[in-house]
């Protein structure tokens, strides 16, 4: 019997990994469990693509819990550059140190320069934190939102987990972090980055798996409600909406219904709580106007 937290080398098979993930309330199918297992054993980043809400970020969080390691998250966005992902110097503290030294009568310029570029004045951003922290899980979230230049820079860091700081030297990870890179595919990510990683596409779960997820994550949810919510979510995903509900939204929807004391998904309660599942006005209008909630 494995303990609640394990090392990557303790996991012997994808089946065992799926069982361990299940202990932390994450239900992975065979394909995903195999991809994660290979990433752990081969020491390769795992690149996950799929629509928002299918469980990409949640997988990284669960892996951190499973491995007993901190989750270090780099949230990508347009305009993100290397400095924001690597490190910054704490200029305010450096200035205070210079003023304190001046007040104390220190005049040795070389000494002062060496002191202000000490490690204690360095603010570690996610990539440097991940290199310095062993073990750790690095989540590079929504890489498709970053620019091409940052993507190329990230590829360089992931190749050897080495970061050079001119004032301090080179910092290398003794044990490389477990890396999960996610993309909602709002744009195509370059092949060079994908080649560095093991790749897996996350689909929306099939009906039975989604029911199992609802029952596993929401202990107060009965099978009848879980099946009705999962079936309704399945219909909404096939309705051509701007943003169909993912697993996260399905869980929110079921939790909202439970909060209202619902045991079944009747049309009135479904309509009243639709904002838990859909986040666009156009989608809500389309569903309410199309009678999708009245069908069973």
PDB file of C-alpha atoms in Angstrom:
ATOM      1  CA  UNK A   1       0.000   0.000   0.000  1.00  0.00           C
ATOM      2  CA  UNK A   2       1.451   3.346  -1.077  1.00  0.00           C
ATOM      3  CA  UNK A   3       1.328   6.346   1.265  1.00  0.00           C
ATOM      4  CA  UNK A   4      -0.916   9.366   0.461  1.00  0.00           C
ATOM      5  CA  UNK A   5       2.050  11.166  -1.102  1.00  0.00           C
ATOM      6  CA  UNK A   6       4.563   9.355  -3.293  1.00  0.00           C
ATOM      7  CA  UNK A   7       7.647   9.955  -5.382  1.00  0.00           C
ATOM      8  CA  UNK A   8       7.355   9.702  -9.146  1.00  0.00           C
ATOM      9  CA  UNK A   9       9.650   6.671  -9.077  1.00  0.00           C
ATOM     10  CA  UNK A  10       7.299   4.866  -6.664  1.00  0.00           C
ATOM     11  CA  UNK A  11       4.583   4.589  -9.325  1.00  0.00           C
ATOM     12  CA  UNK A  12       4.907   1.345 -11.267  1.00  0.00           C
ATOM     13  CA  UNK A  13       2.146   1.575 -13.867  1.00  0.00           C
ATOM     14  CA  UNK A  14      -0.537   3.826 -15.384  1.00  0.00           C
ATOM     15  CA  UNK A  15      -3.166   1.755 -13.575  1.00  0.00           C
ATOM     16  CA  UNK A  16      -1.520   2.406 -10.229  1.00  0.00           C
ATOM     17  CA  UNK A  17      -1.250   6.108 -11.041  1.00  0.00           C
ATOM     18  CA  UNK A  18      -4.957   6.247 -11.923  1.00  0.00           C
ATOM     19  CA  UNK A  19      -5.735   4.683  -8.546  1.00  0.00           C
ATOM     20  CA  UNK A  20      -3.562   7.238  -6.751  1.00  0.00           C
ATOM     21  CA  UNK A  21      -5.197  10.114  -8.614  1.00  0.00           C
ATOM     22  CA  UNK A  22      -8.591   8.690  -7.690  1.00  0.00           C
ATOM     23  CA  UNK A  23      -7.617   8.866  -4.009  1.00  0.00           C
ATOM     24  CA  UNK A  24      -7.301  12.611  -4.546  1.00  0.00           C
ATOM     25  CA  UNK A  25     -10.700  12.763  -6.297  1.00  0.00           C
ATOM     26  CA  UNK A  26      -9.322  13.046  -9.840  1.00  0.00           C
ATOM     27  CA  UNK A  27     -10.688  10.383 -12.186  1.00  0.00           C
ATOM     28  CA  UNK A  28      -8.314   9.849 -15.109  1.00  0.00           C
ATOM     29  CA  UNK A  29      -9.076   7.580 -18.028  1.00  0.00           C
ATOM     30  CA  UNK A  30      -6.514   5.125 -19.387  1.00  0.00           C
ATOM     31  CA  UNK A  31      -5.096   7.502 -21.987  1.00  0.00           C
ATOM     32  CA  UNK A  32      -4.520  10.355 -19.557  1.00  0.00           C
ATOM     33  CA  UNK A  33      -3.127   8.097 -16.833  1.00  0.00           C
ATOM     34  CA  UNK A  34      -0.670   6.632 -19.338  1.00  0.00           C
ATOM     35  CA  UNK A  35       0.457  10.078 -20.530  1.00  0.00           C
ATOM     36  CA  UNK A  36       1.010  11.304 -16.957  1.00  0.00           C
ATOM     37  CA  UNK A  37       2.825   8.109 -15.966  1.00  0.00           C
ATOM     38  CA  UNK A  38       5.210   8.383 -18.922  1.00  0.00           C
ATOM     39  CA  UNK A  39       5.853  12.081 -18.211  1.00  0.00           C
ATOM     40  CA  UNK A  40       6.768  11.260 -14.613  1.00  0.00           C
ATOM     41  CA  UNK A  41       8.984   8.302 -15.426  1.00  0.00           C
ATOM     42  CA  UNK A  42      10.679   9.851 -18.473  1.00  0.00           C
ATOM     43  CA  UNK A  43      11.150  13.264 -16.869  1.00  0.00           C
ATOM     44  CA  UNK A  44       9.397  15.036 -19.731  1.00  0.00           C
ATOM     45  CA  UNK A  45       6.971  17.978 -19.590  1.00  0.00           C
ATOM     46  CA  UNK A  46       3.342  17.035 -20.204  1.00  0.00           C
ATOM     47  CA  UNK A  47       1.517  19.199 -22.740  1.00  0.00           C
ATOM     48  CA  UNK A  48      -2.261  19.121 -22.263  1.00  0.00           C
ATOM     49  CA  UNK A  49      -4.632  20.603 -24.801  1.00  0.00           C
ATOM     50  CA  UNK A  50      -8.405  20.742 -24.683  1.00  0.00           C
ATOM     51  CA  UNK A  51     -11.324  23.054 -24.153  1.00  0.00           C
ATOM     52  CA  UNK A  52     -11.492  25.116 -20.982  1.00  0.00           C
ATOM     53  CA  UNK A  53     -12.911  23.265 -18.001  1.00  0.00           C
ATOM     54  CA  UNK A  54     -11.961  19.703 -18.931  1.00  0.00           C
ATOM     55  CA  UNK A  55      -9.534  19.301 -16.001  1.00  0.00           C
ATOM     56  CA  UNK A  56      -6.102  20.337 -17.282  1.00  0.00           C
ATOM     57  CA  UNK A  57      -5.264  22.717 -14.448  1.00  0.00           C
ATOM     58  CA  UNK A  58      -6.936  20.455 -11.897  1.00  0.00           C
ATOM     59  CA  UNK A  59      -4.627  17.622 -12.942  1.00  0.00           C
ATOM     60  CA  UNK A  60      -1.545  19.717 -12.108  1.00  0.00           C
ATOM     61  CA  UNK A  61      -3.028  20.593  -8.706  1.00  0.00           C
ATOM     62  CA  UNK A  62      -3.772  16.944  -8.016  1.00  0.00           C
ATOM     63  CA  UNK A  63      -0.272  15.867  -9.042  1.00  0.00           C
ATOM     64  CA  UNK A  64       1.173  18.379  -6.572  1.00  0.00           C
ATOM     65  CA  UNK A  65      -0.972  16.903  -3.797  1.00  0.00           C
ATOM     66  CA  UNK A  66      -0.057  13.368  -4.813  1.00  0.00           C
ATOM     67  CA  UNK A  67       3.687  14.081  -4.887  1.00  0.00           C
ATOM     68  CA  UNK A  68       3.607  16.211  -1.735  1.00  0.00           C
ATOM     69  CA  UNK A  69       5.166  19.056  -3.711  1.00  0.00           C
ATOM     70  CA  UNK A  70       4.286  22.753  -3.969  1.00  0.00           C
ATOM     71  CA  UNK A  71       2.383  23.789  -7.073  1.00  0.00           C
ATOM     72  CA  UNK A  72       4.140  26.700  -8.786  1.00  0.00           C
ATOM     73  CA  UNK A  73       1.852  28.323 -11.327  1.00  0.00           C
ATOM     74  CA  UNK A  74       2.882  30.526 -14.224  1.00  0.00           C
ATOM     75  CA  UNK A  75      -0.297  32.050 -15.653  1.00  0.00           C
ATOM     76  CA  UNK A  76       0.359  33.085 -19.239  1.00  0.00           C
ATOM     77  CA  UNK A  77      -1.091  36.165 -20.885  1.00  0.00           C
ATOM     78  CA  UNK A  78      -0.399  38.397 -23.859  1.00  0.00           C
ATOM     79  CA  UNK A  79       2.702  40.487 -23.242  1.00  0.00           C
ATOM     80  CA  UNK A  80       4.254  38.138 -20.675  1.00  0.00           C
ATOM     81  CA  UNK A  81       8.037  38.394 -20.909  1.00  0.00           C
ATOM     82  CA  UNK A  82      11.043  36.556 -19.527  1.00  0.00           C
ATOM     83  CA  UNK A  83      11.612  38.970 -16.621  1.00  0.00           C
ATOM     84  CA  UNK A  84       8.055  38.494 -15.335  1.00  0.00           C
ATOM     85  CA  UNK A  85       8.471  34.719 -15.464  1.00  0.00           C
ATOM     86  CA  UNK A  86      12.043  34.464 -14.140  1.00  0.00           C
ATOM     87  CA  UNK A  87      13.008  37.033 -11.507  1.00  0.00           C
ATOM     88  CA  UNK A  88      13.137  40.714 -10.547  1.00  0.00           C
ATOM     89  CA  UNK A  89      15.462  42.658  -8.313  1.00  0.00           C
ATOM     90  CA  UNK A  90      13.729  44.225  -5.321  1.00  0.00           C
ATOM     91  CA  UNK A  91      14.749  47.808  -6.070  1.00  0.00           C
ATOM     92  CA  UNK A  92      12.960  49.243  -3.033  1.00  0.00           C
ATOM     93  CA  UNK A  93      14.880  47.008  -0.612  1.00  0.00           C
ATOM     94  CA  UNK A  94      18.141  47.633  -2.474  1.00  0.00           C
ATOM     95  CA  UNK A  95      17.627  51.378  -2.116  1.00  0.00           C
ATOM     96  CA  UNK A  96      16.859  51.053   1.597  1.00  0.00           C
ATOM     97  CA  UNK A  97      20.015  48.993   2.037  1.00  0.00           C
ATOM     98  CA  UNK A  98      22.102  51.662   0.286  1.00  0.00           C
ATOM     99  CA  UNK A  99      20.612  54.400   2.469  1.00  0.00           C
ATOM    100  CA  UNK A 100      21.261  52.361   5.622  1.00  0.00           C
ATOM    101  CA  UNK A 101      24.837  51.745   4.527  1.00  0.00           C
ATOM    102  CA  UNK A 102      25.304  55.436   3.774  1.00  0.00           C
ATOM    103  CA  UNK A 103      23.962  56.328   7.226  1.00  0.00           C
ATOM    104  CA  UNK A 104      26.396  53.859   8.754  1.00  0.00           C
ATOM    105  CA  UNK A 105      29.279  55.536   6.937  1.00  0.00           C
ATOM    106  CA  UNK A 106      30.051  52.702   4.483  1.00  0.00           C
ATOM    107  CA  UNK A 107      31.938  54.127   1.483  1.00  0.00           C
ATOM    108  CA  UNK A 108      33.352  50.970  -0.132  1.00  0.00           C
ATOM    109  CA  UNK A 109      31.621  51.010  -3.546  1.00  0.00           C
ATOM    110  CA  UNK A 110      32.686  47.481  -4.461  1.00  0.00           C
ATOM    111  CA  UNK A 111      31.323  46.097  -1.219  1.00  0.00           C
ATOM    112  CA  UNK A 112      28.029  47.949  -1.626  1.00  0.00           C
ATOM    113  CA  UNK A 113      27.600  46.716  -5.183  1.00  0.00           C
ATOM    114  CA  UNK A 114      28.198  43.153  -4.058  1.00  0.00           C
ATOM    115  CA  UNK A 115      25.706  43.515  -1.224  1.00  0.00           C
ATOM    116  CA  UNK A 116      22.827  44.958  -3.228  1.00  0.00           C
ATOM    117  CA  UNK A 117      23.045  42.091  -5.709  1.00  0.00           C
ATOM    118  CA  UNK A 118      22.840  39.489  -2.979  1.00  0.00           C
ATOM    119  CA  UNK A 119      20.309  36.655  -3.307  1.00  0.00           C
ATOM    120  CA  UNK A 120      18.177  38.146  -0.540  1.00  0.00           C
ATOM    121  CA  UNK A 121      17.256  41.042  -2.827  1.00  0.00           C
ATOM    122  CA  UNK A 122      16.155  38.776  -5.664  1.00  0.00           C
ATOM    123  CA  UNK A 123      12.424  38.184  -6.161  1.00  0.00           C
ATOM    124  CA  UNK A 124      11.953  34.724  -7.636  1.00  0.00           C
ATOM    125  CA  UNK A 125       9.183  34.469 -10.213  1.00  0.00           C
ATOM    126  CA  UNK A 126       7.575  31.099 -11.103  1.00  0.00           C
ATOM    127  CA  UNK A 127      10.301  29.665 -13.348  1.00  0.00           C
ATOM    128  CA  UNK A 128      13.123  30.448 -10.926  1.00  0.00           C
ATOM    129  CA  UNK A 129      11.022  29.166  -8.014  1.00  0.00           C
ATOM    130  CA  UNK A 130      10.477  25.890  -9.840  1.00  0.00           C
ATOM    131  CA  UNK A 131      14.198  25.493 -10.557  1.00  0.00           C
ATOM    132  CA  UNK A 132      15.130  26.215  -6.937  1.00  0.00           C
ATOM    133  CA  UNK A 133      12.390  24.124  -5.294  1.00  0.00           C
ATOM    134  CA  UNK A 134      12.798  20.350  -5.054  1.00  0.00           C
ATOM    135  CA  UNK A 135      10.438  18.681  -5.541  1.00  0.00           C
ATOM    136  CA  UNK A 136       7.920  20.912  -7.261  1.00  0.00           C
ATOM    137  CA  UNK A 137       5.186  20.849  -9.876  1.00  0.00           C
ATOM    138  CA  UNK A 138       5.385  23.671 -12.408  1.00  0.00           C
ATOM    139  CA  UNK A 139       2.109  24.552 -14.106  1.00  0.00           C
ATOM    140  CA  UNK A 140       2.519  26.711 -17.224  1.00  0.00           C
ATOM    141  CA  UNK A 141      -1.140  27.575 -17.656  1.00  0.00           C
ATOM    142  CA  UNK A 142      -2.684  28.639 -20.979  1.00  0.00           C
ATOM    143  CA  UNK A 143       0.543  28.913 -22.977  1.00  0.00           C
ATOM    144  CA  UNK A 144      -1.607  29.725 -26.023  1.00  0.00           C
ATOM    145  CA  UNK A 145      -2.284  33.163 -24.513  1.00  0.00           C
ATOM    146  CA  UNK A 146       1.424  34.083 -24.463  1.00  0.00           C
ATOM    147  CA  UNK A 147       3.372  35.518 -27.408  1.00  0.00           C
ATOM    148  CA  UNK A 148       5.565  33.520 -29.766  1.00  0.00           C
ATOM    149  CA  UNK A 149       8.688  35.082 -28.238  1.00  0.00           C
ATOM    150  CA  UNK A 150       7.812  33.852 -24.760  1.00  0.00           C
ATOM    151  CA  UNK A 151       7.043  30.409 -26.111  1.00  0.00           C
ATOM    152  CA  UNK A 152      10.551  30.230 -27.605  1.00  0.00           C
ATOM    153  CA  UNK A 153      12.068  31.392 -24.312  1.00  0.00           C
ATOM    154  CA  UNK A 154      10.100  28.757 -22.384  1.00  0.00           C
ATOM    155  CA  UNK A 155      11.399  26.055 -24.699  1.00  0.00           C
ATOM    156  CA  UNK A 156      14.957  27.066 -23.798  1.00  0.00           C
ATOM    157  CA  UNK A 157      14.247  26.884 -20.052  1.00  0.00           C
ATOM    158  CA  UNK A 158      12.507  23.506 -20.310  1.00  0.00           C
ATOM    159  CA  UNK A 159      15.441  22.041 -22.216  1.00  0.00           C
ATOM    160  CA  UNK A 160      17.832  22.044 -19.253  1.00  0.00           C
ATOM    161  CA  UNK A 161      16.146  23.836 -16.310  1.00  0.00           C
ATOM    162  CA  UNK A 162      19.074  26.222 -16.045  1.00  0.00           C
ATOM    163  CA  UNK A 163      18.717  29.941 -15.389  1.00  0.00           C
ATOM    164  CA  UNK A 164      21.584  32.422 -15.706  1.00  0.00           C
ATOM    165  CA  UNK A 165      21.551  35.534 -13.544  1.00  0.00           C
ATOM    166  CA  UNK A 166      24.420  37.853 -14.555  1.00  0.00           C
ATOM    167  CA  UNK A 167      24.949  39.194 -11.040  1.00  0.00           C
ATOM    168  CA  UNK A 168      24.814  35.792  -9.301  1.00  0.00           C
ATOM    169  CA  UNK A 169      25.770  33.132 -11.848  1.00  0.00           C
ATOM    170  CA  UNK A 170      23.973  30.040 -13.093  1.00  0.00           C
ATOM    171  CA  UNK A 171      21.257  28.277 -11.132  1.00  0.00           C
ATOM    172  CA  UNK A 172      20.501  24.710 -12.155  1.00  0.00           C
ATOM    173  CA  UNK A 173      17.757  22.440 -10.850  1.00  0.00           C
ATOM    174  CA  UNK A 174      19.187  19.460  -8.972  1.00  0.00           C
ATOM    175  CA  UNK A 175      15.899  17.665  -9.535  1.00  0.00           C
ATOM    176  CA  UNK A 176      13.860  19.064 -12.458  1.00  0.00           C
ATOM    177  CA  UNK A 177      10.276  19.936 -11.578  1.00  0.00           C
ATOM    178  CA  UNK A 178       7.312  17.990 -12.875  1.00  0.00           C
ATOM    179  CA  UNK A 179       6.025  20.261 -15.645  1.00  0.00           C
ATOM    180  CA  UNK A 180       2.454  20.520 -16.925  1.00  0.00           C
ATOM    181  CA  UNK A 181       1.853  22.899 -19.841  1.00  0.00           C
ATOM    182  CA  UNK A 182      -1.773  23.621 -20.750  1.00  0.00           C
ATOM    183  CA  UNK A 183      -3.434  25.163 -23.782  1.00  0.00           C
ATOM    184  CA  UNK A 184      -7.070  25.921 -24.609  1.00  0.00           C
ATOM    185  CA  UNK A 185      -6.016  26.047 -28.281  1.00  0.00           C
ATOM    186  CA  UNK A 186      -7.018  29.655 -28.893  1.00  0.00           C
ATOM    187  CA  UNK A 187      -4.014  29.555 -31.231  1.00  0.00           C
ATOM    188  CA  UNK A 188      -1.637  26.865 -32.427  1.00  0.00           C
ATOM    189  CA  UNK A 189       1.434  26.330 -30.263  1.00  0.00           C
ATOM    190  CA  UNK A 190       4.665  25.852 -32.188  1.00  0.00           C
ATOM    191  CA  UNK A 191       5.801  22.316 -32.941  1.00  0.00           C
ATOM    192  CA  UNK A 192       9.191  22.915 -31.280  1.00  0.00           C
ATOM    193  CA  UNK A 193       7.568  23.218 -27.859  1.00  0.00           C
ATOM    194  CA  UNK A 194       5.257  20.274 -28.432  1.00  0.00           C
ATOM    195  CA  UNK A 195       8.206  18.099 -29.487  1.00  0.00           C
ATOM    196  CA  UNK A 196       9.883  18.821 -26.149  1.00  0.00           C
ATOM    197  CA  UNK A 197       6.814  17.475 -24.329  1.00  0.00           C
ATOM    198  CA  UNK A 198       4.620  14.428 -24.166  1.00  0.00           C
ATOM    199  CA  UNK A 199       1.243  15.388 -25.624  1.00  0.00           C
ATOM    200  CA  UNK A 200      -2.321  14.540 -24.630  1.00  0.00           C
ATOM    201  CA  UNK A 201      -5.655  15.942 -25.764  1.00  0.00           C
ATOM    202  CA  UNK A 202      -8.270  16.081 -22.997  1.00  0.00           C
ATOM    203  CA  UNK A 203     -11.818  15.463 -24.161  1.00  0.00           C
ATOM    204  CA  UNK A 204     -14.966  16.174 -22.217  1.00  0.00           C
ATOM    205  CA  UNK A 205     -15.645  13.011 -20.191  1.00  0.00           C
ATOM    206  CA  UNK A 206     -18.136  10.456 -21.444  1.00  0.00           C
ATOM    207  CA  UNK A 207     -21.447  10.324 -19.615  1.00  0.00           C
ATOM    208  CA  UNK A 208     -20.610   7.575 -17.110  1.00  0.00           C
ATOM    209  CA  UNK A 209     -17.276   9.132 -16.205  1.00  0.00           C
ATOM    210  CA  UNK A 210     -18.865  12.526 -15.649  1.00  0.00           C
ATOM    211  CA  UNK A 211     -21.474  10.948 -13.379  1.00  0.00           C
ATOM    212  CA  UNK A 212     -18.639   9.277 -11.459  1.00  0.00           C
ATOM    213  CA  UNK A 213     -16.829  12.619 -11.150  1.00  0.00           C
ATOM    214  CA  UNK A 214     -19.945  14.300  -9.760  1.00  0.00           C
ATOM    215  CA  UNK A 215     -20.499  11.525  -7.227  1.00  0.00           C
ATOM    216  CA  UNK A 216     -16.809  11.536  -6.250  1.00  0.00           C
ATOM    217  CA  UNK A 217     -16.410  15.289  -5.872  1.00  0.00           C
ATOM    218  CA  UNK A 218     -19.824  16.066  -4.379  1.00  0.00           C
ATOM    219  CA  UNK A 219     -20.578  13.495  -1.649  1.00  0.00           C
ATOM    220  CA  UNK A 220     -24.076  14.915  -1.080  1.00  0.00           C
ATOM    221  CA  UNK A 221     -25.054  14.414  -4.699  1.00  0.00           C
ATOM    222  CA  UNK A 222     -27.353  11.459  -5.397  1.00  0.00           C
ATOM    223  CA  UNK A 223     -27.101   9.352  -8.532  1.00  0.00           C
ATOM    224  CA  UNK A 224     -30.370  10.666  -9.977  1.00  0.00           C
ATOM    225  CA  UNK A 225     -29.250  14.301  -9.817  1.00  0.00           C
ATOM    226  CA  UNK A 226     -25.730  13.422 -11.018  1.00  0.00           C
ATOM    227  CA  UNK A 227     -27.095  11.577 -14.059  1.00  0.00           C
ATOM    228  CA  UNK A 228     -29.558  14.338 -14.923  1.00  0.00           C
ATOM    229  CA  UNK A 229     -26.931  17.095 -14.635  1.00  0.00           C
ATOM    230  CA  UNK A 230     -24.409  15.090 -16.666  1.00  0.00           C
ATOM    231  CA  UNK A 231     -27.008  14.375 -19.352  1.00  0.00           C
ATOM    232  CA  UNK A 232     -27.998  18.061 -19.483  1.00  0.00           C
ATOM    233  CA  UNK A 233     -24.344  19.114 -19.769  1.00  0.00           C
ATOM    234  CA  UNK A 234     -23.905  16.607 -22.583  1.00  0.00           C
ATOM    235  CA  UNK A 235     -26.821  18.184 -24.452  1.00  0.00           C
ATOM    236  CA  UNK A 236     -25.469  21.701 -23.929  1.00  0.00           C
ATOM    237  CA  UNK A 237     -22.076  20.687 -25.361  1.00  0.00           C
ATOM    238  CA  UNK A 238     -23.795  19.607 -28.550  1.00  0.00           C
ATOM    239  CA  UNK A 239     -25.859  22.777 -28.897  1.00  0.00           C
ATOM    240  CA  UNK A 240     -23.233  24.932 -30.641  1.00  0.00           C
ATOM    241  CA  UNK A 241     -22.794  27.340 -27.744  1.00  0.00           C
ATOM    242  CA  UNK A 242     -20.098  30.010 -27.535  1.00  0.00           C
ATOM    243  CA  UNK A 243     -18.675  28.349 -24.410  1.00  0.00           C
ATOM    244  CA  UNK A 244     -20.127  24.934 -23.618  1.00  0.00           C
ATOM    245  CA  UNK A 245     -19.831  23.808 -19.990  1.00  0.00           C
ATOM    246  CA  UNK A 246     -16.736  21.895 -18.944  1.00  0.00           C
ATOM    247  CA  UNK A 247     -16.418  19.533 -16.008  1.00  0.00           C
ATOM    248  CA  UNK A 248     -15.736  22.490 -13.707  1.00  0.00           C
ATOM    249  CA  UNK A 249     -19.029  24.092 -14.709  1.00  0.00           C
ATOM    250  CA  UNK A 250     -20.908  20.809 -14.369  1.00  0.00           C
ATOM    251  CA  UNK A 251     -19.620  20.516 -10.811  1.00  0.00           C
ATOM    252  CA  UNK A 252     -20.614  24.120 -10.086  1.00  0.00           C
ATOM    253  CA  UNK A 253     -24.084  23.479 -11.503  1.00  0.00           C
ATOM    254  CA  UNK A 254     -24.644  20.370  -9.425  1.00  0.00           C
ATOM    255  CA  UNK A 255     -23.324  22.128  -6.302  1.00  0.00           C
ATOM    256  CA  UNK A 256     -25.672  25.073  -6.902  1.00  0.00           C
ATOM    257  CA  UNK A 257     -28.622  22.688  -7.182  1.00  0.00           C
ATOM    258  CA  UNK A 258     -27.569  20.895  -3.997  1.00  0.00           C
ATOM    259  CA  UNK A 259     -27.304  24.236  -2.211  1.00  0.00           C
ATOM    260  CA  UNK A 260     -30.937  24.855  -3.134  1.00  0.00           C
ATOM    261  CA  UNK A 261     -31.889  21.434  -1.780  1.00  0.00           C
ATOM    262  CA  UNK A 262     -32.666  19.914  -5.184  1.00  0.00           C
ATOM    263  CA  UNK A 263     -32.720  16.133  -5.556  1.00  0.00           C
ATOM    264  CA  UNK A 264     -33.600  16.202  -9.239  1.00  0.00           C
ATOM    265  CA  UNK A 265     -32.969  18.542 -12.160  1.00  0.00           C
ATOM    266  CA  UNK A 266     -36.407  19.986 -12.908  1.00  0.00           C
ATOM    267  CA  UNK A 267     -36.690  22.647 -15.676  1.00  0.00           C
ATOM    268  CA  UNK A 268     -37.422  25.544 -13.296  1.00  0.00           C
ATOM    269  CA  UNK A 269     -34.437  24.870 -11.026  1.00  0.00           C
ATOM    270  CA  UNK A 270     -32.254  24.203 -14.067  1.00  0.00           C
ATOM    271  CA  UNK A 271     -33.178  27.583 -15.567  1.00  0.00           C
ATOM    272  CA  UNK A 272     -32.670  29.399 -12.269  1.00  0.00           C
ATOM    273  CA  UNK A 273     -29.171  27.978 -11.796  1.00  0.00           C
ATOM    274  CA  UNK A 274     -28.037  28.072 -15.429  1.00  0.00           C
ATOM    275  CA  UNK A 275     -25.502  30.800 -14.612  1.00  0.00           C
ATOM    276  CA  UNK A 276     -23.428  28.183 -12.823  1.00  0.00           C
ATOM    277  CA  UNK A 277     -22.968  26.265 -16.086  1.00  0.00           C
ATOM    278  CA  UNK A 278     -22.998  28.958 -18.777  1.00  0.00           C
ATOM    279  CA  UNK A 279     -21.038  32.214 -18.745  1.00  0.00           C
ATOM    280  CA  UNK A 280     -22.262  33.999 -21.872  1.00  0.00           C
ATOM    281  CA  UNK A 281     -25.569  35.858 -22.194  1.00  0.00           C
ATOM    282  CA  UNK A 282     -26.001  34.530 -25.734  1.00  0.00           C
ATOM    283  CA  UNK A 283     -25.641  30.951 -24.531  1.00  0.00           C
ATOM    284  CA  UNK A 284     -28.176  31.399 -21.733  1.00  0.00           C
ATOM    285  CA  UNK A 285     -30.658  32.957 -24.156  1.00  0.00           C
ATOM    286  CA  UNK A 286     -30.138  30.176 -26.704  1.00  0.00           C
ATOM    287  CA  UNK A 287     -30.672  27.437 -24.121  1.00  0.00           C
ATOM    288  CA  UNK A 288     -33.737  29.011 -22.531  1.00  0.00           C
ATOM    289  CA  UNK A 289     -35.242  29.869 -25.907  1.00  0.00           C
ATOM    290  CA  UNK A 290     -34.479  26.474 -27.426  1.00  0.00           C
ATOM    291  CA  UNK A 291     -36.102  24.400 -24.732  1.00  0.00           C
ATOM    292  CA  UNK A 292     -32.961  22.374 -24.113  1.00  0.00           C
ATOM    293  CA  UNK A 293     -33.626  22.143 -20.380  1.00  0.00           C
ATOM    294  CA  UNK A 294     -37.063  20.599 -20.829  1.00  0.00           C
ATOM    295  CA  UNK A 295     -35.778  17.514 -22.659  1.00  0.00           C
ATOM    296  CA  UNK A 296     -34.883  14.273 -20.927  1.00  0.00           C
TER     297      UNK A 296
END
